[in-house]
Amino acid sequence: MPSTDRLQAIASATCSANLPTKGPNGLPLNTETEPPILMTQERAKASFNPRELTYYLDGGKSQTEDVEAIMRSIERDPLFNNEKYYDLTKDQLRELTVQRVAALATHVSSSPQILHKRFAITAIADPGTGTRTGVHYGLFLGSVRGSGTAEQFSYWVNKGAVELKRFFGCFSMTELGHGSNVAGLETTATFDSDTDEFIINTPNLAATKWWIGGAAHTATHTVCFARLIVNGKDHGVKSFVVPLRNTDNWSLKPGIAIGDIGKKMGRDGIDNGWIQFTNVRIPRQFMLMRFSKVDREGNVTEPPLAQLAYGALITGRVSMAADSFYAASKFLTIAIRYAAVRRQFSSSPGQQETAILDYPLHQRRLLPRLAYTYAMNAAAAELYHLYDVASSQLETVDVTDKNALVTAVNDIKELFAVSAGVKSFCTWATSDIIDECRQACGGHGYSGYNGFGQGYADWVVNCTWEGDNNILTLSMGRSLIQTAIAVRKGTSVGGASEYLSRHAVLASSRLGERSLEDPAVLIEAWESASSLLLMNAADAYEKELVKFNGNVAAAMEKISQARFETARVHTRLYIIKAFFNRIENSKNSVPANVTDILVKVAILFALWSIEQDTGLFLRSKFLTDKDVDTVTSLVDEYNLKVREQAIPLTDAFNYSDYFLNSPIGSFDGNVYKHYFEKVVRQNPNYNAMAPYFEKVAAPFFFRKEEEPIDLEALGE
Amino acid sequence: MPSTDRLQAIASATCSANLPTKGPNGLPLNTETEPPILMTQERAKASFNPRELTYYLDGGKSQTEDVEAIMRSIERDPLFNNEKYYDLTKDQLRELTVQRVAALATHVSSSPQILHKRFAITAIADPGTGTRTGVHYGLFLGSVRGSGTAEQFSYWVNKGAVELKRFFGCFSMTELGHGSNVAGLETTATFDSDTDEFIINTPNLAATKWWIGGAAHTATHTVCFARLIVNGKDHGVKSFVVPLRNTDNWSLKPGIAIGDIGKKMGRDGIDNGWIQFTNVRIPRQFMLMRFSKVDREGNVTEPPLAQLAYGALITGRVSMAADSFYAASKFLTIAIRYAAVRRQFSSSPGQQETAILDYPLHQRRLLPRLAYTYAMNAAAAELYHLYDVASSQLETVDVTDKNALVTAVNDIKELFAVSAGVKSFCTWATSDIIDECRQACGGHGYSGYNGFGQGYADWVVNCTWEGDNNILTLSMGRSLIQTAIAVRKGTSVGGASEYLSRHAVLASSRLGERSLEDPAVLIEAWESASSLLLMNAADAYEKELVKFNGNVAAAMEKISQARFETARVHTRLYIIKAFFNRIENSKNSVPANVTDILVKVAILFALWSIEQDTGLFLRSKFLTDKDVDTVTSLVDEYNLKVREQAIPLTDAFNYSDYFLNSPIGSFDGNVYKHYFEKVVRQNPNYNAMAPYFEKVAAPFFFRKEEEPIDLEALGE
């Protein structure tokens, strides 16, 4: 159902007073016919207008309209028909995906904001297409723009890099033997001063570029990360544009070997490949020289600050917070709608069965995760804001102005730290949410056609790429502990770590007689827990530092678990705060009944988060044993409040059936009918024998007994 | 490498003293050539003979030899070649699977123990084949044997149900609208006394039998669960053998409609189908009548005890504990081997990079899960023992002897309770382990060829089928709370709940000055935590019972979260105890150095389990804040001890490269070479253009600018 019709349907369902009590043909409702009636009843319970909540989520009415315009254009495009999506083989998917990339590329003249939205929304329906487009526009072109000079950027744009005419770029960073440790990459770029060229070379099998999206079939050029070697000196890893294929016929350039990485866990629409360079020569000017430079004489200028080299990666990391919100909200919509109309078991024999969303355990499985998803929306918005500020500074900074660079880099550092935590814990949370939603749909969650299997397989790579979550988390933990130590020495901190400056007060803060339903109290609970954890980690670090005779790396390694935990708890606090802040800041622009439900959702998230970490709050003494029991009761209570509005809360995510692509999550609640019909449409030849029956099954089932060996006839 | 050669290689590697320091051609080792050397070094560290540990895991030397004989026969069978496994489409996989089922069926004359082992071992290499075989032998034939009379069993065996000649059975329990609540199934079996037949009918769409493994293409007969209706009276759900297809040509019988369920998240080798019955008539004698009966006059005899009806399901549930061990150990072998040879980052610039298994966080991600896997092995063995006792009683019980039946049913009840917890938490733990192992292999974990994606997708259905984990857990929690209440009233309990009889003592037990490295202390810690949790849950239940005026169902529903938690913690205790017990009981049959490492592994498991649940132990007061810090230090310490022996501990699982089917988990550690070669073998046409290039990519990349519209020529 297209977006606008859908919203009208929500509105009319919400107003409907007279609900049918009979099914088609006037027969009483039964398991088959009742679900859509139940769904209508759920919508009638709405205490607010879901459309207003959609505006809150999108950031305003005009943003919602932008999103809907994009959604509608995708839904209507026959090329984006996803009816057969779950049955496509890898090869079919790759062929379809390149067509969709081409279709997306026709939108490059949109404003950057709208284009970015289109990419993100396309990825909801088809993550592979999103990524295959992203490797060119985000990674290749983003690198050329971020690390190249203005002239270099223009040069490649003129070659077709924006319009994708005889041009497709990829991003060759990862190698078979090196991923997270970019500084350890082994591909070399050796300067040949005689010819004014770089020689790009893969020195051993493990240095083969690996996982390169777009390389196997599509890319004509790559940004290649390689060690700059000048006169035998290794200057570390820099980036170079290397032509891979001839742009007139897509044949490989000399010295380039490219292969297909083949089958992956998910995202099979992307033609990931491997690349080996055998002494491939490129002009010196193909090195991206905004920050690092090599001149005609082989003089090397190092970048003023190392962080500047990897700026292109941050965009992906920031997007992943919003992507987490999109993916989590999509699968929660499916699971919660299904739970509202699926009945199973009755509390006493003979009674009507209970809708599974009414079971306390089912509520606990889905509703706090729904709350988390609303919180991710707020965290993603805050992160985008940080990103906009930092990246516009970076783009306009005069690289010869050292002071301006330092400011830009400090903002980038804060962005790196915050985005590392938000990216890691939101992508992990979303993996967990997709998985829990699948399990909450029982066997039907395992069907290919309800989308969870594909959705999970496509999603989880977010936890690994563009910064492995564990490594990001450890690095974030390191910088948090350093901040904690600085704070104790009197340095003042702002931003996400501001609360650490109140660590002494927080150390003695207790719930006391205050209410656990007060947002300020909940934030304080998390601040005190996080602050205590960080101060303890700082103590532990300082002790280890003495033991290791001042070896920072060894001491930090030793307290890895504490680093991980501090990053985890600090990020949870960040997300909780972001959610409450966004509600507070939206108060004037959203109706009171919307604020009201949002506050309940946020309280549920904060309380449930405490319940999952009771050890933390008992140790910080913020809570007593009895308070912990209160938390559990309150989680039950808030689950009930949120359960009451669960369908409107998922309707507000504003996904049409096209974007959900999951019959058990159908808007109208007619889940069994849609699901059955989908299965039959995709597998129409029923009642027929298996295609392989005659070939392999019949010879077995109809086999004859082997004749017994006649031993007598064989004599002695 | 076949099993026996593999073990010789382990032995020779372990003894090797002179390790090469140069690679092929006498060049220094590099990222490509060093890994196999590192692996050999790891094996040289073994403090015990891994073969002895294999005997412990398998339950003795002769069991290991049985397992190896089966493994060898599978590896050598060309039909079981898995080289192309990860690239097979659903249709190819289904065709191959039916051939493999046929091959497995030729082994039915083996002893039941050996046959069962063969099924389980086949499922390690190919879960779909395991299940597709299991739906016939385990579910169909198991039901006929368990719920049918001896004559009925003989009858169907004579029809070909053991040899699979013109016969394949499936198991029609689940419907589109009902899964967990078997008592709510809607298919009817109405007795027609005129013809002495039952009429099997699907009354509405939601009553369509759904997910029926084997139905889509293979089954000639099914055990169908349907409501017995006699003279208008509903006697609840019973089971009936219903012919589905004509056994001479596999065409459908009249009144049967069968369709293909199509694409699933995993296990696409199984031809799951849906079935609708339209007034299908079967002779009265096709009802399985061991416990329930309908005679010629339509008199219904109800089973003496309801639990007897679902006995066939328990076998699957018990197997899943062992299957969890197999799957978890397989993926841990891969991830730990990879971690031992993968280097990434160095602690200071210029230094050699560190093997990732040497990072504390990486150890924490993998080694406690390795410990959990060893614990699952012990829990599975204990559960099998319970099962053997209970099921042999059930098979031989005289159904007219009420007392004997009660004894049998009590044993079955204990088995149901224990198996519910072990099945649920071991299958969940294994999902988590596969996922964590995948992430621990970074991007390479996402490759189709390293097996994690397929492995996860195939595995996770275990959390849903044959008893949804959440529902089993809640039901277990209910019975634990009932037991706790009974204990407080003076009833004595044995078995897994025995410790509850010591609840008063446990309530005041504290760690004090005792060591957290003492198995008895660790068990006591868990007993006291579990006991406290259960007694609190019992209190909460009794309070709710008063509030709900004695409504048991409502009170139990209200404390769902407590039920879940008690089942979770009780099961963790059960698994920890089972592990320590198995080590203790094996002391005389395994060398001391094997016992020594096992004890370390078990202590790690118990300590890590505490660390994940600190709130529990702080509330039980068994541990102080300071003790909790000690637990964390000890987890670090025991991770190091286990890390030292990590490769021998995984070698002891005794998987050949065939069973792992994951080049980055190769026995010889030559991971980059094997992985690269695997990718190239499966994707050999490299350097070629994409098959779809001319068709869909070229028209886009080589497109011409549309001619501008000549507005002037159009005039005004």
Short mmCIF file of N, CA and C in Angstrom, two decimals, chain A residues 31-32 95 132 163-166 176-179 181 186 205 210-211 217 247 249-250 252 258 261 263 265 342 344 353 359-360 364-365 428 435 439 443-444 446 448-449 456-457 470 557 561 619 621 625 629 672 675 686-687 689-690 692-693 695 701-703 705, chain B residues 31-32 95 132 163-166 176-179 181 186 205 210-211 217 249-250 252 258-259 261 263 265 342 344 353 359-360 364-365 428 435 439 443-444 446 448-449 456-457 470 557 561 619 621 625 629 672 675 686-687 689-690 692-693 695 701 703 705:
data_model
loop_
_atom_site.label_atom_id
_atom_site.label_comp_id
_atom_site.label_asym_id
_atom_site.label_seq_id
_atom_site.Cartn_x
_atom_site.Cartn_y
_atom_site.Cartn_z
N THR A 31 -9.59 -18.40 13.50
CA THR A 31 -8.15 -18.13 13.45
C THR A 31 -7.74 -17.48 12.13
N GLU A 32 -8.42 -17.84 11.06
CA GLU A 32 -8.08 -17.28 9.75
C GLU A 32 -8.60 -15.85 9.59
N GLU A 95 22.91 -9.20 -10.79
CA GLU A 95 22.47 -8.57 -12.04
C GLU A 95 21.43 -7.49 -11.76
N ARG A 132 26.36 -1.26 -2.67
CA ARG A 132 27.06 -1.25 -3.97
C ARG A 132 27.13 0.17 -4.52
N GLU A 163 28.70 11.17 -12.67
CA GLU A 163 27.60 10.64 -13.48
C GLU A 163 27.68 9.13 -13.70
N LEU A 164 28.82 8.53 -13.37
CA LEU A 164 29.04 7.11 -13.65
C LEU A 164 28.95 6.83 -15.15
N LYS A 165 29.65 7.65 -15.92
CA LYS A 165 29.77 7.36 -17.35
C LYS A 165 31.14 6.77 -17.58
N ARG A 166 31.18 5.56 -18.07
CA ARG A 166 32.45 4.84 -18.28
C ARG A 166 33.31 4.92 -17.03
N LEU A 176 43.88 -9.38 2.49
CA LEU A 176 43.63 -10.71 3.07
C LEU A 176 44.21 -10.81 4.47
N GLY A 177 45.39 -10.26 4.66
CA GLY A 177 46.07 -10.38 5.95
C GLY A 177 45.93 -9.19 6.88
N HIS A 178 45.31 -8.12 6.41
CA HIS A 178 45.16 -6.93 7.27
C HIS A 178 43.83 -6.24 7.04
N GLY A 179 43.11 -6.02 8.13
CA GLY A 179 41.84 -5.32 8.04
C GLY A 179 41.82 -4.16 9.00
N ASN A 181 43.96 -3.19 11.26
CA ASN A 181 45.22 -2.45 11.39
C ASN A 181 45.65 -1.90 10.03
N GLU A 186 50.20 -4.08 3.48
CA GLU A 186 51.48 -4.45 2.88
C GLU A 186 51.66 -4.06 1.41
N LEU A 205 50.86 -13.10 -1.08
CA LEU A 205 49.45 -13.48 -1.21
C LEU A 205 48.58 -12.79 -0.17
N TRP A 210 41.21 -7.41 -0.55
CA TRP A 210 40.20 -8.42 -0.27
C TRP A 210 38.91 -7.76 0.15
N TRP A 211 37.81 -8.29 -0.26
CA TRP A 211 36.48 -7.76 0.12
C TRP A 211 36.11 -6.52 -0.66
N HIS A 217 33.24 -7.03 -10.68
CA HIS A 217 32.59 -6.88 -11.98
C HIS A 217 32.46 -5.44 -12.48
N THR A 247 38.28 1.69 -19.85
CA THR A 247 36.91 2.19 -19.75
C THR A 247 36.15 2.07 -21.07
N ASN A 249 36.05 -0.98 -22.76
CA ASN A 249 35.49 -2.34 -22.85
C ASN A 249 35.55 -3.15 -21.56
N TRP A 250 35.96 -2.48 -20.47
CA TRP A 250 35.97 -3.09 -19.14
C TRP A 250 36.99 -4.24 -19.02
N LEU A 252 40.68 -5.83 -18.16
CA LEU A 252 41.61 -5.45 -17.10
C LEU A 252 42.85 -4.78 -17.67
N ILE A 258 42.10 -9.57 -10.98
CA ILE A 258 40.92 -9.38 -10.13
C ILE A 258 40.10 -10.67 -10.12
N ILE A 261 35.04 -12.62 -4.99
CA ILE A 261 35.09 -13.20 -3.64
C ILE A 261 34.00 -14.25 -3.47
N LYS A 263 30.50 -16.20 -2.69
CA LYS A 263 29.37 -16.29 -1.77
C LYS A 263 29.70 -15.65 -0.42
N MET A 265 27.87 -14.29 3.55
CA MET A 265 26.76 -14.55 4.46
C MET A 265 25.52 -13.81 3.98
N ARG A 342 -1.49 -12.71 16.68
CA ARG A 342 -1.24 -14.13 16.87
C ARG A 342 -1.73 -14.52 18.25
N GLN A 344 -2.08 -17.67 21.05
CA GLN A 344 -1.53 -18.98 21.36
C GLN A 344 -1.71 -19.23 22.86
N GLU A 353 -7.84 -18.13 23.17
CA GLU A 353 -6.40 -17.99 23.35
C GLU A 353 -6.00 -16.51 23.46
N TYR A 359 1.35 -11.44 26.59
CA TYR A 359 2.13 -12.20 27.56
C TYR A 359 3.28 -11.34 28.07
N PRO A 360 3.46 -11.28 29.40
CA PRO A 360 4.53 -10.45 29.96
C PRO A 360 5.91 -10.76 29.37
N ARG A 364 8.38 -8.25 27.30
CA ARG A 364 9.77 -8.00 27.68
C ARG A 364 10.73 -8.25 26.55
N ARG A 365 10.37 -9.17 25.67
CA ARG A 365 11.28 -9.47 24.56
C ARG A 365 11.22 -8.36 23.51
N TRP A 428 25.19 -3.51 17.10
CA TRP A 428 25.01 -4.75 17.88
C TRP A 428 23.56 -4.88 18.35
N ASP A 435 17.28 -10.57 15.56
CA ASP A 435 17.27 -11.96 15.98
C ASP A 435 16.13 -12.25 16.97
N GLN A 439 12.86 -14.73 16.50
CA GLN A 439 12.45 -15.77 17.44
C GLN A 439 11.05 -15.51 17.97
N GLY A 443 8.25 -20.21 14.36
CA GLY A 443 8.64 -20.82 13.09
C GLY A 443 8.49 -19.88 11.92
N HIS A 444 7.45 -19.05 11.93
CA HIS A 444 7.23 -18.16 10.78
C HIS A 444 8.37 -17.15 10.62
N TYR A 446 11.32 -18.01 10.70
CA TYR A 446 12.38 -18.75 9.98
C TYR A 446 12.07 -18.86 8.49
N GLY A 448 11.82 -17.87 4.74
CA GLY A 448 12.53 -16.88 3.94
C GLY A 448 11.68 -15.67 3.63
N TYR A 449 10.36 -15.87 3.53
CA TYR A 449 9.48 -14.81 3.01
C TYR A 449 9.11 -13.75 4.04
N TYR A 456 18.86 -10.42 8.76
CA TYR A 456 19.95 -10.62 9.72
C TYR A 456 21.28 -10.78 8.98
N ALA A 457 21.26 -11.65 7.96
CA ALA A 457 22.50 -11.92 7.21
C ALA A 457 23.03 -10.65 6.55
N ASN A 470 34.37 -4.33 18.20
CA ASN A 470 35.19 -4.57 19.39
C ASN A 470 36.39 -3.64 19.42
N GLU A 557 46.32 -2.73 27.53
CA GLU A 557 45.95 -4.07 27.09
C GLU A 557 45.43 -4.89 28.25
N GLN A 561 39.15 -5.54 29.49
CA GLN A 561 37.76 -5.80 29.86
C GLN A 561 37.14 -4.53 30.44
N ARG A 619 26.68 -1.96 42.91
CA ARG A 619 28.04 -1.59 43.29
C ARG A 619 28.20 -0.08 43.44
N LYS A 621 26.03 1.70 44.54
CA LYS A 621 25.15 2.00 45.70
C LYS A 621 24.04 2.99 45.34
N ASP A 625 19.06 -3.38 47.12
CA ASP A 625 18.42 -4.62 46.65
C ASP A 625 16.93 -4.37 46.38
N ASP A 629 14.36 -4.59 42.88
CA ASP A 629 13.04 -5.23 42.70
C ASP A 629 12.03 -4.22 42.14
N TYR A 672 -2.21 -14.52 8.10
CA TYR A 672 -2.16 -15.90 7.59
C TYR A 672 -2.48 -15.93 6.10
N TYR A 675 0.46 -14.42 4.09
CA TYR A 675 1.64 -15.30 4.18
C TYR A 675 1.42 -16.54 3.30
N TYR A 686 2.60 -26.47 -6.90
CA TYR A 686 2.35 -27.47 -5.86
C TYR A 686 1.52 -28.61 -6.43
N ASN A 687 1.47 -29.65 -5.66
CA ASN A 687 0.83 -30.89 -6.10
C ASN A 687 1.64 -31.59 -7.19
N MET A 689 5.21 -33.35 -8.66
CA MET A 689 6.33 -34.08 -8.09
C MET A 689 7.56 -33.19 -8.10
N ALA A 690 8.51 -33.52 -7.22
CA ALA A 690 9.74 -32.73 -7.18
C ALA A 690 10.42 -32.81 -8.54
N TYR A 692 13.34 -33.16 -9.16
CA TYR A 692 14.42 -34.16 -9.16
C TYR A 692 13.89 -35.56 -8.90
N PHE A 693 12.56 -35.72 -8.85
CA PHE A 693 12.05 -37.00 -8.38
C PHE A 693 12.51 -38.17 -9.25
N LYS A 695 14.85 -38.37 -11.36
CA LYS A 695 16.29 -38.52 -11.50
C LYS A 695 16.94 -39.18 -10.28
N PHE A 701 13.58 -45.03 -4.02
CA PHE A 701 12.32 -45.53 -3.43
C PHE A 701 11.79 -46.77 -4.16
N PHE A 702 12.08 -46.88 -5.44
CA PHE A 702 11.57 -48.02 -6.24
C PHE A 702 12.65 -49.07 -6.49
N ARG A 703 13.73 -49.02 -5.71
CA ARG A 703 14.84 -49.96 -5.96
C ARG A 703 14.37 -51.41 -5.77
N GLU A 705 15.37 -55.32 -4.65
CA GLU A 705 16.30 -56.04 -3.81
C GLU A 705 17.41 -56.57 -4.70
N THR B 31 53.59 -12.60 6.23
CA THR B 31 52.17 -12.78 6.57
C THR B 31 51.58 -14.01 5.87
N GLU B 32 52.07 -14.27 4.66
CA GLU B 32 51.55 -15.42 3.91
C GLU B 32 52.10 -16.75 4.43
N GLU B 95 18.03 -31.49 -4.10
CA GLU B 95 18.29 -32.69 -4.89
C GLU B 95 19.41 -33.51 -4.26
N ARG B 132 16.33 -33.92 7.38
CA ARG B 132 15.43 -34.56 6.41
C ARG B 132 15.34 -36.07 6.70
N GLU B 163 12.97 -49.59 5.81
CA GLU B 163 13.91 -49.62 4.67
C GLU B 163 13.73 -48.44 3.72
N LEU B 164 12.63 -47.70 3.89
CA LEU B 164 12.30 -46.62 2.94
C LEU B 164 12.14 -47.16 1.52
N LYS B 165 11.36 -48.23 1.41
CA LYS B 165 11.00 -48.71 0.07
C LYS B 165 9.57 -48.28 -0.18
N ARG B 166 9.40 -47.50 -1.22
CA ARG B 166 8.09 -46.95 -1.55
C ARG B 166 7.45 -46.32 -0.31
N LEU B 176 -0.46 -23.52 10.41
CA LEU B 176 -0.19 -22.10 10.16
C LEU B 176 -0.54 -21.25 11.39
N GLY B 177 -1.65 -21.58 12.04
CA GLY B 177 -2.12 -20.78 13.16
C GLY B 177 -1.76 -21.33 14.54
N HIS B 178 -1.17 -22.51 14.61
CA HIS B 178 -0.83 -23.08 15.91
C HIS B 178 0.48 -23.86 15.85
N GLY B 179 1.38 -23.49 16.77
CA GLY B 179 2.64 -24.21 16.83
C GLY B 179 2.87 -24.71 18.24
N ASN B 181 1.17 -24.26 20.98
CA ASN B 181 -0.01 -24.77 21.68
C ASN B 181 -0.63 -25.93 20.91
N GLU B 186 -6.27 -27.27 15.02
CA GLU B 186 -7.65 -27.20 14.54
C GLU B 186 -8.04 -28.27 13.52
N LEU B 205 -8.09 -21.88 6.64
CA LEU B 205 -6.74 -21.68 6.12
C LEU B 205 -5.67 -21.78 7.20
N TRP B 210 1.75 -26.91 8.43
CA TRP B 210 2.75 -25.94 7.97
C TRP B 210 4.13 -26.34 8.46
N TRP B 211 5.12 -26.15 7.65
CA TRP B 211 6.51 -26.47 8.01
C TRP B 211 6.81 -27.94 7.94
N HIS B 217 8.00 -32.81 -1.18
CA HIS B 217 8.43 -33.66 -2.30
C HIS B 217 8.54 -35.14 -2.00
N ASN B 249 3.53 -44.10 -7.72
CA ASN B 249 4.00 -43.01 -8.59
C ASN B 249 4.11 -41.65 -7.90
N TRP B 250 3.94 -41.65 -6.60
CA TRP B 250 4.11 -40.43 -5.78
C TRP B 250 3.07 -39.33 -6.11
N LEU B 252 -0.50 -37.38 -5.60
CA LEU B 252 -1.22 -37.12 -4.36
C LEU B 252 -2.51 -37.93 -4.29
N ILE B 258 -0.90 -30.40 -1.28
CA ILE B 258 0.41 -30.18 -0.67
C ILE B 258 1.15 -29.12 -1.46
N GLY B 259 1.78 -28.20 -0.77
CA GLY B 259 2.60 -27.19 -1.44
C GLY B 259 3.95 -27.09 -0.77
N ILE B 261 6.88 -25.03 0.99
CA ILE B 261 7.03 -23.83 1.84
C ILE B 261 8.07 -22.88 1.26
N LYS B 263 11.55 -20.97 0.33
CA LYS B 263 12.81 -20.48 0.88
C LYS B 263 12.74 -20.30 2.39
N MET B 265 15.24 -19.51 6.13
CA MET B 265 16.47 -18.86 6.57
C MET B 265 17.65 -19.80 6.35
N ARG B 342 46.43 -15.41 13.16
CA ARG B 342 46.15 -14.08 12.64
C ARG B 342 46.84 -13.05 13.51
N GLN B 344 47.48 -8.95 14.18
CA GLN B 344 46.93 -7.65 13.85
C GLN B 344 47.33 -6.65 14.94
N GLU B 353 53.47 -7.74 14.78
CA GLU B 353 52.09 -7.70 15.24
C GLU B 353 51.79 -8.88 16.16
N TYR B 359 45.29 -11.26 22.62
CA TYR B 359 44.64 -10.07 23.18
C TYR B 359 43.62 -10.49 24.24
N PRO B 360 43.68 -9.84 25.40
CA PRO B 360 42.75 -10.21 26.49
C PRO B 360 41.28 -10.19 26.05
N ARG B 364 38.62 -13.29 26.02
CA ARG B 364 37.33 -13.25 26.70
C ARG B 364 36.19 -13.58 25.78
N ARG B 365 36.35 -13.26 24.50
CA ARG B 365 35.27 -13.54 23.56
C ARG B 365 35.20 -15.03 23.24
N TRP B 428 20.60 -21.83 22.66
CA TRP B 428 20.85 -20.38 22.65
C TRP B 428 22.35 -20.10 22.73
N ASP B 435 27.83 -16.96 16.42
CA ASP B 435 27.84 -15.55 16.06
C ASP B 435 29.11 -14.85 16.55
N GLN B 439 32.15 -13.12 14.32
CA GLN B 439 32.66 -11.76 14.52
C GLN B 439 34.14 -11.77 14.87
N GLY B 443 36.09 -9.75 8.94
CA GLY B 443 35.46 -9.86 7.62
C GLY B 443 35.46 -11.29 7.10
N HIS B 444 36.53 -12.04 7.37
CA HIS B 444 36.59 -13.40 6.83
C HIS B 444 35.49 -14.29 7.40
N TYR B 446 32.56 -13.39 7.50
CA TYR B 446 31.37 -13.07 6.70
C TYR B 446 31.41 -13.76 5.33
N GLY B 448 31.10 -16.57 2.67
CA GLY B 448 30.31 -17.80 2.63
C GLY B 448 31.15 -19.03 2.84
N TYR B 449 32.42 -18.98 2.43
CA TYR B 449 33.25 -20.19 2.40
C TYR B 449 33.83 -20.58 3.75
N TYR B 456 25.16 -20.52 11.05
CA TYR B 456 24.23 -19.81 11.93
C TYR B 456 22.79 -19.99 11.43
N ALA B 457 22.60 -19.79 10.14
CA ALA B 457 21.26 -19.87 9.56
C ALA B 457 20.68 -21.28 9.75
N ASN B 470 11.70 -20.15 24.66
CA ASN B 470 11.07 -19.29 25.67
C ASN B 470 9.93 -20.01 26.38
N GLU B 557 1.52 -16.16 35.29
CA GLU B 557 1.75 -15.26 34.16
C GLU B 557 2.43 -13.98 34.63
N GLN B 561 8.78 -13.07 34.31
CA GLN B 561 10.20 -12.73 34.27
C GLN B 561 10.97 -13.53 35.32
N ARG B 619 23.45 -9.76 45.38
CA ARG B 619 22.18 -9.83 46.13
C ARG B 619 22.13 -11.03 47.05
N LYS B 621 24.52 -12.09 48.56
CA LYS B 621 25.58 -11.78 49.53
C LYS B 621 26.67 -12.85 49.55
N ASP B 625 31.57 -6.72 46.94
CA ASP B 625 32.08 -5.93 45.81
C ASP B 625 33.51 -6.35 45.45
N ASP B 629 35.46 -8.08 41.99
CA ASP B 629 36.69 -7.71 41.29
C ASP B 629 37.64 -8.89 41.17
N TYR B 672 45.62 -18.34 4.93
CA TYR B 672 45.43 -17.43 3.80
C TYR B 672 45.50 -18.18 2.47
N TYR B 675 42.33 -20.38 2.03
CA TYR B 675 41.15 -19.53 1.86
C TYR B 675 41.16 -18.93 0.45
N TYR B 686 37.90 -15.65 -13.07
CA TYR B 686 38.27 -14.29 -12.77
C TYR B 686 38.94 -13.66 -13.98
N ASN B 687 39.07 -12.38 -13.87
CA ASN B 687 39.57 -11.57 -14.99
C ASN B 687 38.55 -11.48 -16.13
N MET B 689 34.71 -10.58 -17.70
CA MET B 689 33.67 -9.60 -17.42
C MET B 689 32.49 -10.29 -16.76
N ALA B 690 31.69 -9.52 -16.03
CA ALA B 690 30.51 -10.10 -15.38
C ALA B 690 29.61 -10.70 -16.46
N TYR B 692 26.64 -10.60 -16.71
CA TYR B 692 25.52 -9.71 -17.04
C TYR B 692 26.01 -8.38 -17.62
N PHE B 693 27.33 -8.28 -17.86
CA PHE B 693 27.85 -6.96 -18.22
C PHE B 693 27.21 -6.40 -19.48
N LYS B 695 24.55 -7.20 -20.98
CA LYS B 695 23.09 -7.07 -20.92
C LYS B 695 22.63 -5.85 -20.13
N PHE B 701 26.73 2.23 -18.47
CA PHE B 701 28.03 2.90 -18.44
C PHE B 701 28.37 3.55 -19.79
N ARG B 703 26.10 4.76 -21.94
CA ARG B 703 24.93 5.47 -22.44
C ARG B 703 25.33 6.79 -23.11
N GLU B 705 24.34 10.78 -24.00
CA GLU B 705 23.53 11.89 -23.51
C GLU B 705 22.26 11.95 -24.35
#
